[in-house]
């Protein structure tokens, strides 16, 4: 049975065909990442494990390659085999319960971009800071890059303070999506007017690039 949000999207897709086009990417993108993940686990290249929601899946880009994860890997010279454990619609609890338990031993890099779906309603925001604190505690120290939340509500500010504290302790690096970091949105959104397109994902890749380079170039503060 669809959630309230799902029913709203179903209705909106009738009026705005772009919503339906973007939603239709969910299953083929997930299959592509599953196939890539099997190859990554069989590879001898350093392993990048990507955790998160539809934005880490790359939903909204024209192809899987247009998402921020493939764009950033290409900018770096494609050194990583990528195991993308993210899932469309995922919340912080899903990363804790479904994604982190599948984290292989000693990945070279772990990235986290999650929390947008937890901000959609007051009931979803309840307890999110406690869950994010647990998430930060369970990430591999010195090898993890975590994105802050661009939203400015109290729950997002509390989560961001936790991320900043973990960075100050040397546990994680920060990809900062707050304030003007993502720039003007004109020309950066997909057909559903919610997810980024390739241009928007390029901006996210650019925000992740410095902290990822800091980790992968050996300045991991382990």
Coordinates of C-alpha atoms in Angstrom, one line a residue:
X1 CA 0.0 0.0 0.0
X2 CA 1.5 3.4 -0.9
X3 CA 2.3 5.9 1.8
X4 CA 0.6 9.3 2.0
X5 CA 3.6 10.7 0.2
X6 CA 3.4 8.0 -2.4
X7 CA -0.3 8.7 -3.1
X8 CA 0.5 12.4 -3.5
X9 CA 3.2 11.5 -6.0
X10 CA 0.9 9.2 -7.8
X11 CA -1.6 12.0 -8.2
X12 CA 1.0 14.6 -9.2
X13 CA 2.5 12.2 -11.8
X14 CA -0.8 12.4 -13.7
X15 CA -0.5 16.2 -14.0
X16 CA 3.3 16.4 -14.3
X17 CA 4.7 13.6 -16.5
X18 CA 8.2 14.4 -15.4
X19 CA 7.5 13.0 -12.0
X20 CA 6.6 9.7 -13.6
X21 CA 9.6 9.6 -15.8
X22 CA 12.0 10.2 -12.8
X23 CA 10.1 7.7 -10.6
X24 CA 10.5 5.1 -13.4
X25 CA 14.3 5.2 -12.9
X26 CA 14.1 3.6 -9.5
X27 CA 14.2 -0.1 -10.5
X28 CA 16.6 0.1 -13.4
X29 CA 19.1 2.3 -11.5
X30 CA 18.9 -0.1 -8.5
X31 CA 19.6 -3.1 -10.8
X32 CA 22.5 -1.3 -12.4
X33 CA 24.0 -0.6 -9.0
X34 CA 23.5 -4.2 -7.8
X35 CA 25.3 -5.5 -10.9
X36 CA 28.1 -2.9 -10.4
X37 CA 28.3 -3.9 -6.7
X38 CA 28.9 -7.6 -7.6
X39 CA 31.7 -6.6 -9.9
X40 CA 33.1 -4.2 -7.2
X41 CA 33.3 -7.0 -4.6
X42 CA 35.2 -9.2 -7.1
X43 CA 37.6 -6.4 -8.0
X44 CA 41.1 -5.8 -6.7
X45 CA 40.7 -2.0 -6.8
X46 CA 40.1 0.0 -3.6
X47 CA 36.5 -0.2 -2.5
X48 CA 34.2 2.8 -2.2
X49 CA 31.0 2.1 -0.3
X50 CA 28.2 4.7 -0.9
X51 CA 25.4 4.9 1.7
X52 CA 22.2 6.9 1.4
X53 CA 19.0 7.5 -0.5
X54 CA 17.9 8.3 -4.1
X55 CA 20.4 11.1 -4.5
X56 CA 23.3 8.5 -4.1
X57 CA 21.4 6.3 -6.5
X58 CA 21.6 9.2 -9.0
X59 CA 17.8 9.4 -9.6
X60 CA 17.1 12.3 -11.8
X61 CA 20.2 12.1 -14.0
X62 CA 19.7 10.9 -17.5
X63 CA 21.7 7.7 -16.8
X64 CA 23.3 6.1 -13.8
X65 CA 26.7 7.6 -14.9
X66 CA 25.2 11.1 -14.4
X67 CA 24.9 10.7 -10.6
X68 CA 27.3 12.3 -8.3
X69 CA 29.1 9.1 -7.3
X70 CA 30.1 8.1 -10.9
X71 CA 30.9 11.8 -11.7
X72 CA 33.2 12.1 -8.7
X73 CA 34.9 8.7 -9.3
X74 CA 35.6 9.9 -12.9
X75 CA 37.0 13.2 -11.6
X76 CA 39.4 11.2 -9.4
X77 CA 40.6 9.1 -12.3
X78 CA 38.2 6.2 -11.5
X79 CA 40.4 4.6 -8.8
X80 CA 37.5 3.0 -7.0
X81 CA 35.3 0.0 -7.4
X82 CA 32.0 1.3 -6.1
X83 CA 29.6 -0.7 -3.9
X84 CA 26.5 1.5 -3.8
X85 CA 24.3 0.3 -1.0
X86 CA 21.9 3.3 -1.2
X87 CA 18.2 2.9 -1.8
X88 CA 15.6 5.3 -3.1
X89 CA 13.4 6.6 -0.3
X90 CA 15.9 5.6 2.4
X91 CA 16.0 7.4 5.7
X92 CA 18.7 7.4 8.4
X93 CA 17.1 4.3 10.0
X94 CA 17.4 2.4 6.8
X95 CA 21.1 3.2 6.5
X96 CA 21.5 1.9 10.1
X97 CA 19.4 -1.2 9.7
X98 CA 19.8 -2.2 6.1
X99 CA 22.9 -0.7 4.6
X100 CA 25.6 -0.5 7.4
X101 CA 25.2 -4.2 8.2
X102 CA 26.3 -5.0 4.6
X103 CA 29.4 -2.9 4.9
X104 CA 32.5 -5.0 3.9
X105 CA 35.5 -5.0 6.2
X106 CA 38.0 -2.2 5.6
X107 CA 36.6 -0.3 2.7
X108 CA 39.0 2.4 1.4
X109 CA 36.2 5.0 1.5
X110 CA 32.6 5.3 2.8
X111 CA 30.3 8.2 1.9
X112 CA 27.0 9.1 3.4
X113 CA 24.3 11.3 2.0
X114 CA 21.1 10.8 3.8
X115 CA 18.5 12.7 5.8
X116 CA 16.4 14.5 3.2
X117 CA 13.6 12.0 3.5
X118 CA 13.6 12.3 7.3
X119 CA 13.0 16.1 7.0
X120 CA 9.7 15.7 5.1
X121 CA 7.4 15.9 8.1
X122 CA 7.5 16.5 11.8
X123 CA 6.8 12.9 12.6
X124 CA 9.8 11.8 10.5
X125 CA 12.1 14.3 12.1
X126 CA 11.3 13.0 15.6
X127 CA 14.4 11.1 16.9
X128 CA 16.4 11.6 13.8
X129 CA 19.3 13.2 15.6
X130 CA 19.6 10.2 17.9
X131 CA 19.6 7.9 14.9
X132 CA 22.2 10.0 13.1
X133 CA 24.4 9.9 16.2
X134 CA 24.4 6.1 16.1
X135 CA 25.2 6.2 12.4
X136 CA 28.2 8.4 13.0
X137 CA 29.4 6.1 15.8
X138 CA 29.3 3.1 13.5
X139 CA 31.1 4.5 10.5
X140 CA 34.8 3.5 9.9
X141 CA 36.7 6.4 11.5
X142 CA 39.1 8.3 9.2
X143 CA 37.7 6.7 6.1
X144 CA 34.2 8.2 6.0
X145 CA 32.8 11.4 4.4
X146 CA 29.4 12.6 5.6
X147 CA 27.2 15.2 4.0
X148 CA 25.5 17.8 6.1
X149 CA 21.8 18.6 5.6
X150 CA 20.9 21.7 3.6
X151 CA 17.7 22.2 5.5
X152 CA 17.6 24.8 8.2
X153 CA 15.0 23.4 10.6
X154 CA 15.9 22.5 14.2
X155 CA 16.3 18.8 13.5
X156 CA 18.6 19.5 10.6
X157 CA 20.7 21.9 12.7
X158 CA 21.0 19.3 15.4
X159 CA 22.1 16.6 12.9
X160 CA 24.7 19.0 11.4
X161 CA 26.1 19.8 14.8
X162 CA 26.6 16.1 15.4
X163 CA 28.4 15.8 12.0
X164 CA 30.6 18.9 12.9
X165 CA 31.5 17.3 16.3
X166 CA 32.4 14.0 14.6
X167 CA 34.6 15.9 12.2
X168 CA 36.3 17.9 15.0
X169 CA 37.1 14.5 16.7
X170 CA 38.7 13.3 13.5
X171 CA 36.1 10.6 13.0
X172 CA 34.7 11.8 9.7
X173 CA 35.3 14.4 6.9
X174 CA 32.5 16.7 5.9
X175 CA 30.9 17.4 2.6
X176 CA 29.1 20.6 3.5
X177 CA 25.8 21.2 1.7
X178 CA 24.6 24.0 3.9
X179 CA 23.9 27.6 3.0
X180 CA 24.9 28.7 -0.5
X181 CA 27.0 25.5 -1.1
X182 CA 24.6 24.1 -3.7
X183 CA 24.2 27.5 -5.5
X184 CA 21.2 28.7 -7.4
X185 CA 18.9 25.8 -8.4
X186 CA 18.0 27.1 -11.8
X187 CA 19.0 24.5 -14.4
X188 CA 20.0 21.9 -11.8
X189 CA 16.8 20.0 -11.3
X190 CA 15.4 16.9 -13.0
X191 CA 12.0 16.7 -14.6
X192 CA 10.3 16.1 -11.3
X193 CA 11.5 19.4 -9.9
X194 CA 12.9 17.6 -6.9
X195 CA 15.9 15.5 -7.7
X196 CA 19.1 17.0 -9.2
X197 CA 19.9 16.5 -12.8
X198 CA 23.5 15.9 -14.1
X199 CA 24.4 19.6 -13.4
X200 CA 23.0 19.4 -9.9
X201 CA 24.9 16.1 -9.3
X202 CA 28.1 17.7 -10.6
X203 CA 27.8 20.3 -7.9
X204 CA 27.3 17.6 -5.2
X205 CA 30.4 15.8 -6.6
X206 CA 32.3 19.0 -6.3
X207 CA 31.4 19.4 -2.6
X208 CA 32.4 15.8 -1.9
X209 CA 35.6 16.0 -3.9
X210 CA 37.9 17.9 -1.4
X211 CA 37.1 15.7 1.7
X212 CA 37.2 12.5 -0.4
X213 CA 40.6 13.5 -1.7
X214 CA 41.8 14.3 1.8
X215 CA 40.8 10.7 2.8
X216 CA 42.2 9.0 -0.2
X217 CA 45.5 10.9 -0.3
X218 CA 46.4 9.6 3.1
X219 CA 45.4 12.5 5.3
X220 CA 42.7 10.5 7.1
X221 CA 43.7 11.5 10.7
X222 CA 43.5 7.8 11.8

